[in-house]
C-alpha cells in the first residue's frame, strides 16, 4: 500500500467541472477519496501544493520520439523525460520512425521499449499507409490490435483522396481517429517557409497557406462523407481556422490542434536563416497567428500539442533549404501556452488550457486519461501558473537542442509530474 | 591604391559582403567611389596593384558559373592575391561533407577571403557567422547577387551620372532572380524608381511590398524608362508551370526591335548575361548603341576589386 496526499492545491479537473482548493488523495497509484487516506496505516507522503494548480496529468498527442532508427536525435527514454519535465504524463508518438510504425511488430517494439525505459505513458500511433508512402493502406486492423491509439502519416500527407477516404472509412470500424498532417504536395512544392513578404525578400521557396487549407477542406469533406473523426494536426493558417469553424458549427467530426511555435512566432523570425525556425508547416504571418488565437478562444481549435521534433545540431547546422524541418517542444510548450494564451493575450483561462491538454485529447483518442475522477489512474501535474523562468536549452532533458525559444522568459510552468502516483519529475 | 584612404574605416567596417539589403546608401556609394579608382587601374599598361599581396582568396563555387568566377579571379589577381578555385564537382561536398566543415577546412588553410556561389539562399550568411575569413556572396539561390547589383548601379551611375530619380525597369523572371533582388534593394536605397515587368507568375504582387511597381504590359513602361535591365529567361524544369513557352514570353515581354523604338534615345539597355539572343532581347538591340552590356562586364571587374579590397582589408587588420 502506498499513499500520497497533495494538500491545499487548486484542483482543476475540467472533465468533472471541478475547480476548488482541496486536498487530493492518491492510494496505490489511483485517485482516491480523502477518507481512504485516513485509514492508511503505512506512511503517507505529503505534497504541499499551496499556490499551485493540481491538474490531471497533461497529454501531448503529437510528439516524435525518433526511436527506432534515429536515437541520436531522441530516444523513447529521453523523450519521455522531456515530457515529464514539461508536465506531460501521456504522449502520443508519431509513426515516422525507421522502420516506420506501419506494422504490428514495430508497434510492439515501441510499447516494450516504452514500458522498459519511458517514465511517462507513451502511446504509439500507427501509419495510415504502408511505409508512409501514401500508396496503399497500412494493416490498420493489426495496428489497432497491437495497440495504436490513432493512425496518421504525420510528416507525410496522403495525397490520393480516394485512398484517404478508404482509410477513414476503414478506421471507422475500429473507432480509431485519423490524424492528418495537412499538406498538398503540388501546391507546396519545395517550399520551406511561409509564402509571403519574407519568402519574397529572402528568395526562399514559399509554402503557401493554401497548401494546408486545401487538405483541411479535403478532410472536412471526407469526415462528413465517412461520418468519422479526422483530426488536423499542427494548424498554421487563418484559412484553415475559418474552414474548421464552419464545419464544426455544422457538427462535422473534424478537429484541429495548435502548436506553441505557430502562435509565438511569425515568419519574420526566419530573416537570419536560422534553421531553428524552419518548421513544417512554416511559421506564418501575424494575420495567421491572430486567427489561430481566435480559433483557440472560440473553441474551433480544441487541442494543444507540441509537434516535438528533435534533430541533432549537426543536422540543423546546414544550408536553410536542406535542413530538416522541426523544433523540440515538450519542455517549453506549457510555459509558452500559459504565458501567451492566459497571461499575455487573455484568450482562454487556465481551466480551458488544462482542458485542451487533458480531457480534449483523451476524448478524441478514446483513452482513459485526463481526469482526476475517483478511481482514475493517478497521473497528476502540479503547475505554478505564475512562476517566472528562462528557457535554457542546455538544461533540456531531450537529447536535442533545436528550440527556437532559447533565452525566452516565460511565466508559468509545471513544477512536478506524477505518473500512476509516482513522482517522475520535480523542479 | 596600396594606401588606405583616410575615411575608409569610417565609411566601411564590414568583413563580409552578403547582400545589398543590409547596406546603407553611404556604404553603397563608398564601394562605387572605390571602384572608380580601380577602374582607372584597368586602363593602365600594368594592371596590377599590390593591395592584397600575400592574401589568399578562395573562389568557392557550389553552383556552376563561368562569368562571375572569372571576374572574381581576375579581380583578385589584379589585387595581387593568391587565388584558388574550388567548384562543387571537385569539392568534398559531394562526398557528404557539410558546408560548415568544408569552409572550416578552407579557413584552416588560411583562406583570407571566401567568394561563395551557392544554390541555397542564406548560405553566405551561414558561412559568415561561422568564419573569421571574409565572405563575399557571389550569388545565393534566389536571394542576392550583390556584386552584380553593384556593377549594375556603377554602370547606371557612370552613364547617367546619377541614380536618384531614374526610372529603372527590370524585366523577366523576377521571382527566382537574385540579380533582381540585389538591384531592387540597391536602386531603392539610391533613390531610383523601380518597375518590375514579367508574367504575373514570375513578377508576383508580393514584390510591391518591397517598394516597387509591377507591370505586365511592357509597352506601357518602356517610354518612360531611363534604364531597362533584361534578365535571362529559361524555360526548363519547374519553370514550365510558370509560363507556357519561350515564344509566348518573347511575344509578351521580349525587347524586340519594334519595342526598342518606344525607348527614349538615352535609355540604357542592360543584361547580366548570358544573353538569350532573340528571346528576352533581340540580337541587334543587344548589340545596339543603347546597349551597355559589355560595359557591365568591364565595370564588374572594378566593382569586385573594390569589394575585395574593402572587405579583405577588414578581415585581417
XYZ file of C-alpha atoms in Angstrom:
744
model
C 0.000 0.000 0.000
C 1.286 3.438 -0.879
C -0.484 6.697 -0.265
C 0.074 10.333 -1.119
C -1.848 13.415 -0.265
C -1.483 16.638 -2.214
C -2.511 19.392 0.141
C -4.015 22.830 -0.380
C -3.695 22.943 -4.148
C -6.232 24.395 -6.555
C -7.595 21.229 -8.119
C -8.731 21.884 -11.678
C -10.379 18.880 -13.306
C -12.282 20.115 -16.364
C -13.748 16.663 -17.103
C -15.641 16.896 -13.827
C -16.143 20.666 -13.990
C -14.177 20.968 -10.817
C -12.130 23.982 -9.720
C -11.595 24.224 -5.964
C -8.931 24.362 -3.312
C -8.966 20.913 -1.822
C -6.647 18.043 -0.893
C -6.173 15.301 -3.464
C -5.556 11.765 -2.293
C -3.709 9.028 -4.159
C -3.785 5.426 -2.990
C -1.925 2.670 -4.819
C -1.469 4.740 -7.919
C -5.093 5.785 -8.253
C -7.045 8.866 -7.290
C -8.816 8.109 -4.022
C -11.385 9.597 -1.701
C -9.977 11.710 1.120
C -11.446 9.185 3.591
C -9.423 6.301 2.144
C -6.250 8.021 3.323
C -7.396 8.288 6.937
C -7.464 4.517 7.187
C -3.890 4.197 5.926
C -1.547 2.543 8.377
C 1.646 2.977 6.366
C 3.335 6.342 5.939
C 1.530 8.891 3.805
C 3.635 11.049 1.508
C 2.623 14.669 1.772
C 2.975 17.187 -1.034
C 2.358 20.816 -0.269
C 0.648 22.342 -3.280
C -0.239 25.689 -1.772
C -0.317 28.272 -4.576
C -0.138 25.545 -7.190
C -2.645 24.113 -9.619
C -3.274 20.390 -9.312
C -4.242 19.240 -12.791
C -4.872 15.881 -14.395
C -1.635 14.687 -15.999
C -1.215 16.603 -19.246
C -1.431 14.860 -22.608
C 0.557 15.787 -25.704
C -0.831 13.866 -28.649
C 1.825 14.924 -31.132
C 5.476 14.074 -30.454
C 8.317 12.469 -32.396
C 10.447 10.168 -30.257
C 12.720 9.075 -33.132
C 13.122 5.545 -31.834
C 13.558 3.140 -33.549
C 16.031 4.437 -36.104
C 17.306 7.851 -35.055
C 18.317 7.518 -31.436
C 20.987 10.196 -31.901
C 18.109 12.705 -32.059
C 15.972 11.279 -29.261
C 15.118 8.018 -27.589
C 11.875 6.932 -26.024
C 13.647 7.323 -22.669
C 14.951 10.853 -23.289
C 11.731 11.972 -24.975
C 9.713 10.671 -22.045
C 11.986 12.538 -19.618
C 11.480 15.706 -21.672
C 7.730 15.115 -21.483
C 7.881 14.672 -17.704
C 9.930 17.867 -17.364
C 7.292 19.671 -19.396
C 4.425 18.394 -17.232
C 3.203 15.662 -19.571
C 2.202 12.252 -18.269
C 0.944 10.868 -21.580
C 2.395 11.379 -25.026
C 1.436 10.006 -28.411
C 4.400 9.238 -30.636
C 4.263 9.597 -34.397
C 4.947 6.670 -36.737
C 7.634 8.261 -38.952
C 10.432 6.253 -37.382
C 12.852 3.951 -39.161
C 11.412 1.457 -39.804
C 8.092 3.301 -39.812
C 5.384 2.212 -37.377
C 3.264 0.728 -40.160
C 3.258 -2.836 -38.816
C 2.312 -4.524 -35.537
C 5.821 -5.684 -34.676
C 7.208 -2.147 -34.677
C 4.286 -1.082 -32.504
C 5.029 -3.963 -30.130
C 8.699 -2.949 -30.029
C 7.799 0.666 -29.213
C 5.428 -0.446 -26.467
C 8.027 -2.775 -24.935
C 10.697 -0.114 -25.120
C 8.364 2.450 -23.574
C 7.470 0.063 -20.737
C 11.168 -0.575 -20.072
C 12.593 2.911 -20.455
C 9.811 5.505 -20.531
C 8.965 7.388 -17.352
C 5.605 8.583 -18.739
C 2.833 6.850 -20.676
C 3.929 6.502 -24.295
C 1.086 5.647 -26.659
C 2.026 4.775 -30.218
C 0.154 5.888 -33.301
C 0.317 3.803 -36.452
C 0.683 4.690 -40.097
C -2.232 5.264 -42.467
C -0.304 3.958 -45.456
C 2.435 1.383 -45.912
C 5.851 2.955 -45.494
C 4.036 6.306 -45.125
C 4.153 6.357 -48.906
C 0.512 7.260 -49.492
C 0.008 4.450 -51.956
C -1.668 1.559 -50.138
C -3.269 1.083 -46.747
C -1.150 0.001 -43.788
C -2.581 -3.015 -41.888
C -4.821 -0.759 -39.842
C -6.706 -3.600 -38.148
C -3.479 -5.270 -36.999
C -2.151 -1.922 -35.834
C -5.303 -1.434 -33.791
C -4.904 -4.884 -32.228
C -1.280 -4.060 -31.464
C -2.488 -1.060 -29.504
C -2.222 2.118 -31.534
C -4.463 4.970 -30.361
C -4.739 6.627 -33.777
C -3.463 6.438 -37.314
C -1.533 9.165 -39.112
C 1.118 9.547 -41.816
C 2.439 12.609 -39.977
C 5.388 14.209 -41.694
C 3.727 12.997 -44.857
C 0.228 13.508 -46.197
C -1.828 11.049 -48.215
C -2.327 12.910 -51.497
C -4.711 10.438 -53.065
C -8.161 11.498 -51.822
C -9.659 8.113 -52.631
C -7.056 6.282 -50.526
C -7.631 8.733 -47.683
C -11.368 8.236 -47.958
C -10.955 4.448 -47.654
C -8.533 4.821 -44.740
C -11.047 6.938 -42.837
C -13.901 4.613 -43.704
C -11.834 1.572 -42.643
C -10.594 3.147 -39.405
C -14.183 3.930 -38.502
C -14.988 0.276 -37.768
C -12.276 0.266 -35.083
C -13.194 3.673 -33.753
C -9.642 4.756 -34.496
C -9.302 8.503 -35.023
C -7.404 9.575 -38.137
C -4.841 12.329 -37.618
C -3.606 14.221 -40.657
C -0.634 16.389 -41.495
C -2.315 18.721 -43.969
C -0.052 19.484 -46.916
C -0.890 19.486 -50.612
C 2.356 18.440 -52.284
C 1.624 20.115 -55.584
C 0.820 23.481 -54.044
C 3.699 23.339 -51.586
C 6.342 22.014 -53.966
C 9.796 22.569 -52.493
C 8.568 25.363 -50.202
C 10.481 25.803 -46.959
C 8.989 28.987 -45.482
C 5.614 30.721 -45.497
C 4.930 32.229 -48.909
C 4.661 35.941 -48.215
C 6.749 39.010 -47.554
C 9.777 37.242 -46.081
C 9.969 34.477 -48.674
C 9.852 37.185 -51.341
C 12.545 39.248 -49.670
C 14.881 36.352 -48.901
C 14.328 34.372 -52.099
C 13.456 31.235 -50.150
C 10.947 28.844 -51.758
C 7.450 29.644 -50.459
C 4.980 27.252 -48.792
C 1.590 28.877 -49.392
C -1.161 28.738 -46.769
C -3.439 27.313 -49.464
C -1.290 24.157 -49.382
C -2.638 23.451 -45.888
C -6.146 24.814 -46.385
C -6.785 22.605 -49.422
C -6.163 19.457 -47.364
C -8.121 20.742 -44.355
C -11.056 21.203 -46.716
C -10.485 17.704 -48.160
C -10.547 16.304 -44.632
C -13.759 18.116 -43.758
C -15.429 16.629 -46.827
C -14.161 13.128 -46.025
C -15.105 13.348 -42.332
C -18.600 14.193 -43.498
C -18.674 11.526 -46.172
C -17.432 8.797 -43.831
C -19.035 10.144 -40.637
C -15.787 9.595 -38.783
C -13.272 11.698 -36.863
C -10.413 13.357 -38.709
C -8.097 15.485 -36.625
C -5.994 18.082 -38.436
C -2.548 18.317 -36.915
C -0.480 21.491 -36.354
C -2.836 24.017 -37.935
C -0.968 27.119 -39.063
C -3.131 29.130 -41.454
C -6.010 31.552 -40.983
C -7.990 29.915 -43.773
C -7.796 26.532 -42.056
C -9.312 28.028 -38.902
C -12.167 29.516 -40.911
C -12.870 26.188 -42.650
C -12.756 24.242 -39.372
C -15.026 26.749 -37.630
C -17.693 26.451 -40.293
C -17.511 22.645 -40.356
C -17.589 22.235 -36.580
C -20.606 24.547 -36.383
C -22.370 22.053 -38.645
C -21.319 19.161 -36.396
C -18.771 17.580 -38.710
C -16.390 15.225 -36.871
C -13.356 17.370 -37.545
C -10.894 18.977 -35.156
C -7.660 20.907 -35.181
C -4.621 21.345 -32.985
C -2.228 24.231 -32.415
C 1.482 24.145 -31.640
C 3.273 26.737 -29.483
C 5.600 27.992 -32.228
C 2.704 28.827 -34.529
C 1.264 31.294 -32.025
C 4.546 32.552 -30.542
C 6.395 33.371 -33.765
C 5.837 34.710 -37.269
C 7.776 34.245 -40.491
C 9.760 37.357 -39.618
C 11.861 35.038 -37.432
C 13.492 33.416 -40.480
C 15.282 36.556 -41.634
C 18.695 35.409 -40.394
C 18.280 31.974 -41.997
C 18.378 30.316 -38.551
C 17.240 26.752 -39.148
C 15.773 26.513 -35.641
C 12.888 28.456 -37.157
C 12.457 26.023 -40.039
C 9.278 24.151 -39.250
C 6.642 22.305 -41.243
C 4.083 23.774 -41.639
C 6.061 27.014 -41.582
C 5.816 29.998 -39.256
C 3.251 32.257 -40.872
C 2.112 35.882 -40.834
C 0.724 37.888 -37.919
C -2.714 37.607 -39.519
C -2.455 33.815 -39.287
C -1.265 33.997 -35.673
C -4.231 36.211 -34.804
C -6.623 33.754 -36.461
C -5.140 30.842 -34.502
C -5.588 32.789 -31.257
C -9.233 33.474 -32.146
C -9.678 29.811 -33.043
C -8.371 28.805 -29.628
C -10.568 31.393 -27.904
C -13.799 30.269 -29.576
C -13.101 26.529 -29.382
C -12.535 25.941 -33.097
C -9.070 24.644 -32.248
C -9.564 22.249 -29.349
C -6.201 20.552 -28.898
C -2.805 21.906 -27.851
C 0.240 19.869 -28.857
C 3.962 20.384 -29.389
C 4.897 18.528 -32.586
C 8.113 17.883 -30.626
C 10.612 17.182 -33.436
C 14.172 16.658 -32.208
C 17.131 16.987 -34.594
C 20.855 16.895 -33.846
C 22.878 20.111 -34.080
C 24.926 18.836 -36.990
C 21.763 18.073 -38.932
C 20.277 21.518 -38.346
C 23.548 23.400 -38.875
C 23.389 23.361 -42.670
C 22.006 25.493 -45.500
C 18.436 26.611 -44.753
C 16.713 24.859 -47.637
C 18.350 21.481 -46.930
C 17.946 21.499 -43.128
C 15.301 19.170 -41.670
C 12.018 20.716 -40.532
C 11.011 20.802 -36.876
C 11.704 22.012 -33.351
C 11.745 20.410 -29.930
C 8.765 21.493 -27.881
C 7.908 19.345 -24.888
C 9.872 21.366 -22.344
C 8.699 24.817 -23.437
C 5.164 24.042 -24.561
C 3.239 24.568 -21.323
C 5.213 27.709 -20.481
C 4.551 29.236 -23.910
C 0.848 28.393 -23.791
C 0.266 29.704 -20.253
C 2.368 32.801 -20.873
C 0.750 33.704 -24.195
C -2.788 32.339 -24.030
C -3.568 33.052 -20.377
C -1.284 35.908 -19.289
C -0.364 37.972 -22.364
C -3.336 37.636 -24.706
C -6.007 36.524 -22.226
C -7.582 34.280 -24.860
C -8.556 31.469 -22.501
C -8.384 30.858 -18.759
C -6.116 28.310 -17.165
C -9.042 25.879 -16.790
C -9.687 25.788 -20.524
C -5.964 25.476 -21.199
C -5.815 22.411 -18.957
C -8.926 21.036 -20.630
C -7.267 21.370 -24.057
C -4.264 19.487 -22.727
C -6.185 16.741 -20.888
C -9.768 15.665 -21.456
C -9.990 17.052 -25.010
C -7.211 14.818 -26.376
C -8.311 11.939 -24.104
C -11.826 12.018 -25.581
C -10.519 12.367 -29.123
C -8.229 9.364 -28.664
C -10.752 7.478 -26.527
C -8.164 6.773 -23.841
C -8.674 6.584 -20.109
C -6.689 9.589 -19.007
C -7.041 13.283 -18.463
C -9.234 13.348 -15.358
C -8.908 13.297 -11.585
C -12.078 11.242 -11.102
C -12.009 8.978 -8.120
C -10.524 5.663 -9.162
C -8.699 7.091 -12.181
C -5.010 6.352 -12.652
C -3.180 8.970 -10.617
C -1.466 10.924 -13.398
C -1.167 14.418 -11.974
C 0.658 17.585 -12.966
C 1.390 20.358 -10.492
C 1.560 23.725 -12.214
C 2.741 27.071 -10.959
C 0.946 29.419 -13.362
C 2.926 32.439 -12.204
C 6.439 31.086 -11.903
C 8.819 33.182 -13.996
C 11.612 31.250 -15.649
C 14.003 31.416 -18.574
C 14.345 28.762 -21.256
C 17.825 27.254 -21.321
C 18.201 24.616 -23.987
C 21.373 23.265 -22.387
C 19.317 22.084 -19.429
C 16.813 20.164 -21.580
C 16.080 16.529 -20.817
C 15.570 15.973 -24.529
C 18.587 14.632 -26.408
C 18.266 17.545 -28.869
C 18.518 21.317 -28.545
C 16.742 22.620 -31.640
C 14.455 25.071 -29.907
C 13.505 28.497 -31.269
C 12.875 29.691 -27.707
C 16.324 29.596 -26.123
C 16.603 32.514 -23.713
C 12.881 33.302 -23.690
C 11.460 34.429 -20.367
C 8.148 32.765 -19.616
C 5.561 32.887 -16.847
C 4.039 29.571 -15.824
C 5.318 26.011 -15.858
C 4.889 22.525 -14.447
C 6.756 22.009 -11.189
C 6.029 18.351 -10.504
C 4.861 15.460 -12.654
C 3.271 12.351 -11.196
C 2.600 9.171 -13.180
C 0.499 6.425 -11.572
C 1.085 8.005 -8.193
C 4.860 8.210 -8.554
C 6.722 11.451 -8.968
C 8.706 11.188 -12.192
C 9.933 14.755 -12.295
C 10.198 17.670 -9.882
C 11.591 21.155 -10.443
C 45.947 52.122 -54.188
C 48.047 50.415 -51.567
C 47.478 53.316 -49.209
C 44.199 53.021 -47.405
C 42.136 56.134 -47.770
C 41.698 58.012 -44.502
C 37.917 57.833 -44.443
C 37.850 54.137 -45.212
C 37.448 52.993 -41.631
C 34.708 55.500 -41.106
C 32.763 54.511 -44.193
C 33.421 50.765 -44.303
C 33.780 48.277 -41.473
C 32.339 45.055 -42.812
C 34.386 41.916 -43.307
C 31.639 40.369 -45.446
C 29.511 41.409 -48.383
C 26.384 39.292 -48.117
C 23.761 41.430 -49.798
C 22.730 44.973 -50.635
C 19.690 44.913 -48.357
C 21.777 45.398 -45.239
C 23.984 48.167 -46.696
C 23.307 51.868 -46.247
C 23.262 54.252 -49.217
C 26.562 55.633 -47.978
C 28.187 52.212 -47.904
C 26.988 51.515 -51.441
C 28.274 54.879 -52.647
C 31.601 54.248 -50.961
C 32.025 50.963 -52.843
C 31.162 52.723 -56.114
C 33.650 55.510 -55.399
C 36.331 52.962 -54.548
C 35.543 51.173 -57.809
C 36.220 54.424 -59.705
C 39.855 54.246 -58.679
C 40.144 50.575 -59.621
C 38.509 51.183 -62.980
C 41.276 53.629 -63.732
C 43.837 50.918 -62.859
C 42.335 48.749 -65.605
C 43.296 51.295 -68.269
C 46.994 51.270 -67.315
C 49.527 49.145 -69.099
C 50.370 47.411 -65.845
C 47.002 46.465 -64.443
C 48.185 45.033 -61.174
C 48.281 46.679 -57.751
C 49.701 45.139 -54.575
C 46.663 45.819 -52.352
C 46.029 42.184 -51.387
C 49.551 40.842 -51.803
C 50.102 37.835 -49.565
C 46.384 37.208 -49.107
C 44.616 34.089 -50.253
C 41.250 34.175 -51.955
C 39.187 31.060 -52.482
C 36.578 31.055 -55.216
C 34.216 28.512 -53.684
C 31.561 27.780 -56.288
C 28.973 25.239 -55.211
C 26.900 26.090 -58.281
C 28.344 26.403 -61.773
C 29.352 29.832 -63.033
C 31.918 30.996 -65.535
C 31.483 34.754 -65.783
C 31.261 35.593 -62.121
C 34.040 33.220 -61.133
C 36.335 34.552 -63.867
C 35.582 38.129 -62.917
C 36.406 37.474 -59.248
C 39.540 35.579 -60.251
C 40.744 38.430 -62.443
C 39.865 40.998 -59.793
C 41.824 39.088 -57.152
C 44.826 38.628 -59.470
C 44.928 42.340 -60.207
C 44.994 42.971 -56.467
C 47.928 40.528 -56.234
C 46.076 37.976 -54.101
C 46.693 34.253 -54.498
C 43.607 32.570 -55.930
C 42.317 29.043 -55.604
C 39.211 27.834 -57.424
C 37.048 25.142 -55.890
C 33.883 24.028 -57.596
C 31.153 21.700 -56.401
C 32.312 18.823 -58.552
C 35.839 18.935 -57.118
C 34.906 19.778 -53.531
C 34.156 17.199 -50.919
C 30.557 18.425 -50.587
C 29.643 15.653 -52.976
C 31.264 13.168 -50.584
C 28.815 14.132 -47.857
C 30.885 16.743 -46.028
C 28.799 19.640 -44.748
C 29.225 23.202 -45.962
C 30.391 24.132 -42.474
C 33.128 21.511 -42.411
C 34.367 22.338 -45.900
C 34.520 26.017 -45.023
C 36.357 25.299 -41.770
C 38.932 23.361 -43.775
C 39.384 26.342 -46.107
C 39.855 28.594 -43.124
C 42.347 26.194 -41.566
C 44.307 26.591 -44.807
C 44.410 30.324 -44.054
C 41.966 31.485 -46.709
C 41.517 35.222 -46.102
C 38.589 35.740 -48.433
C 35.989 33.191 -49.481
C 33.884 34.053 -52.502
C 30.839 31.807 -52.323
C 28.363 30.899 -55.036
C 25.681 28.565 -53.726
C 22.248 27.346 -54.779
C 20.825 27.821 -51.251
C 19.599 31.243 -50.161
C 21.385 32.262 -46.978
C 24.474 30.073 -47.476
C 26.853 33.106 -47.362
C 25.215 34.292 -44.099
C 25.713 30.780 -42.751
C 29.441 30.888 -43.510
C 29.961 34.475 -42.409
C 28.520 33.721 -38.971
C 30.960 30.859 -38.507
C 34.214 32.032 -40.087
C 36.760 34.724 -39.375
C 37.531 34.924 -43.103
C 35.774 37.482 -45.269
C 32.796 36.010 -47.072
C 31.724 37.566 -50.365
C 28.397 36.474 -51.775
C 28.732 35.621 -55.457
C 25.069 34.647 -55.694
C 22.952 32.587 -53.266
C 19.844 30.854 -54.575
C 17.159 33.383 -55.434
C 18.321 35.677 -52.647
C 21.085 38.147 -53.600
C 23.925 38.689 -56.028
C 25.360 41.853 -54.508
C 28.354 42.375 -56.814
C 26.056 42.102 -59.844
C 23.752 44.646 -58.210
C 26.724 46.925 -57.551
C 28.093 46.677 -61.067
C 24.657 47.493 -62.436
C 24.481 50.539 -60.154
C 28.004 51.507 -61.171
C 27.162 51.294 -64.856
C 23.986 53.362 -64.480
C 25.829 55.970 -62.430
C 28.678 56.066 -64.942
C 26.435 56.503 -67.975
C 23.702 58.679 -66.491
C 25.817 60.458 -63.862
C 23.244 59.769 -61.184
C 20.799 57.152 -59.971
C 18.426 59.263 -57.921
C 15.011 59.712 -59.589
C 15.736 57.478 -62.572
C 13.059 55.077 -63.801
C 14.561 51.606 -63.860
C 12.621 48.752 -65.422
C 13.630 45.160 -64.651
C 12.111 42.608 -66.998
C 11.847 38.838 -66.701
C 11.948 36.070 -64.139
C 11.895 38.221 -61.009
C 10.670 35.547 -58.595
C 13.699 33.295 -58.982
C 16.232 36.058 -59.618
C 18.910 37.069 -57.129
C 20.034 39.734 -59.610
C 16.584 41.313 -59.459
C 16.581 41.366 -55.651
C 20.025 42.937 -55.321
C 19.097 45.500 -57.961
C 15.821 46.327 -56.214
C 17.492 46.818 -52.817
C 20.369 48.893 -54.226
C 18.337 51.029 -56.608
C 15.731 51.922 -53.979
C 18.416 52.939 -51.485
C 19.962 55.255 -54.058
C 16.631 56.865 -54.885
C 15.616 55.253 -58.176
C 12.053 54.222 -59.011
C 11.839 50.540 -59.885
C 9.230 48.845 -62.058
C 9.214 45.067 -62.416
C 7.838 43.620 -65.631
C 7.080 39.996 -66.340
C 4.323 37.416 -66.361
C 2.231 37.570 -63.162
C 3.634 34.171 -62.154
C 7.227 35.414 -62.257
C 6.605 39.019 -61.178
C 4.082 38.367 -58.389
C 2.260 41.101 -56.499
C 4.052 40.280 -53.232
C 7.032 42.279 -54.576
C 5.043 45.512 -54.269
C 5.670 45.314 -50.516
C 9.362 45.852 -51.260
C 8.526 49.309 -52.600
C 8.476 48.679 -56.338
C 5.756 48.877 -59.018
C 4.724 45.901 -61.083
C 3.509 45.911 -64.654
C 2.530 43.123 -67.001
C 2.410 45.365 -70.071
C 5.936 46.183 -71.165
C 4.800 48.607 -73.886
C 3.315 50.852 -71.197
C 6.521 51.233 -69.221
C 9.208 51.418 -71.913
C 8.536 55.059 -72.993
C 9.331 56.429 -69.517
C 12.292 54.159 -68.762
C 15.777 55.520 -68.164
C 17.187 52.017 -67.782
C 15.859 48.649 -68.948
C 17.517 45.649 -67.316
C 16.583 42.363 -69.003
C 17.024 39.118 -67.100
C 17.825 35.820 -68.721
C 14.733 33.731 -69.354
C 14.838 29.976 -69.081
C 12.084 27.505 -69.672
C 13.295 24.351 -68.037
C 12.063 22.012 -65.301
C 9.967 23.913 -62.779
C 9.596 26.992 -64.994
C 7.249 25.060 -67.272
C 4.469 25.749 -64.779
C 5.122 29.485 -64.779
C 4.629 30.363 -68.446
C 3.580 28.365 -71.471
C 6.504 28.828 -73.861
C 9.529 30.887 -74.784
C 7.639 32.033 -77.881
C 4.785 33.444 -75.839
C 7.249 35.073 -73.466
C 9.062 36.851 -76.277
C 5.759 37.923 -77.774
C 4.587 39.458 -74.489
C 7.831 40.644 -72.863
C 10.779 40.399 -75.258
C 12.645 43.590 -76.134
C 12.087 43.330 -79.869
C 13.264 45.856 -82.434
C 9.743 47.271 -82.557
C 9.574 47.696 -78.821
C 13.059 49.221 -78.667
C 11.677 52.099 -80.749
C 9.486 53.023 -77.768
C 12.582 53.785 -75.684
C 13.962 57.231 -75.076
C 17.222 57.696 -77.023
C 19.279 57.900 -73.824
C 17.671 54.894 -72.164
C 20.270 52.268 -71.206
C 19.760 48.627 -72.109
C 21.353 46.237 -69.629
C 21.589 42.476 -69.223
C 23.514 40.477 -66.609
C 24.257 37.748 -69.174
C 24.443 35.251 -70.583
C 22.103 36.625 -73.230
C 19.487 34.530 -74.996
C 19.513 36.340 -78.309
C 16.036 36.512 -79.754
C 14.374 35.551 -76.504
C 14.408 38.302 -73.892
C 16.268 40.647 -76.230
C 16.549 41.000 -79.978
C 20.036 40.259 -81.247
C 20.554 43.633 -82.963
C 19.178 45.502 -79.961
C 21.665 43.689 -77.730
C 24.494 44.976 -79.895
C 22.958 48.411 -80.484
C 24.092 51.846 -79.380
C 21.920 51.887 -76.271
C 23.289 48.596 -75.023
C 25.795 48.796 -72.159
C 26.046 45.057 -71.685
C 29.818 44.875 -72.203
C 30.398 47.957 -70.041
C 28.691 45.983 -67.282
C 31.298 43.249 -67.640
C 34.200 45.719 -67.515
C 32.692 47.515 -64.558
C 32.132 44.204 -62.818
C 35.881 43.819 -62.576
C 36.357 47.252 -60.987
C 33.476 46.739 -58.571
C 34.759 43.320 -57.492
C 38.245 44.727 -56.979
C 36.708 47.394 -54.745
C 34.709 44.850 -52.757
C 37.674 42.516 -52.271
C 39.867 45.436 -51.316
C 37.400 46.801 -48.756
C 36.353 43.507 -47.167
C 39.811 41.934 -47.429
C 41.204 44.921 -45.579
C 38.796 44.393 -42.703
C 39.303 40.689 -42.196
C 42.991 40.924 -41.339
C 43.954 44.300 -39.986
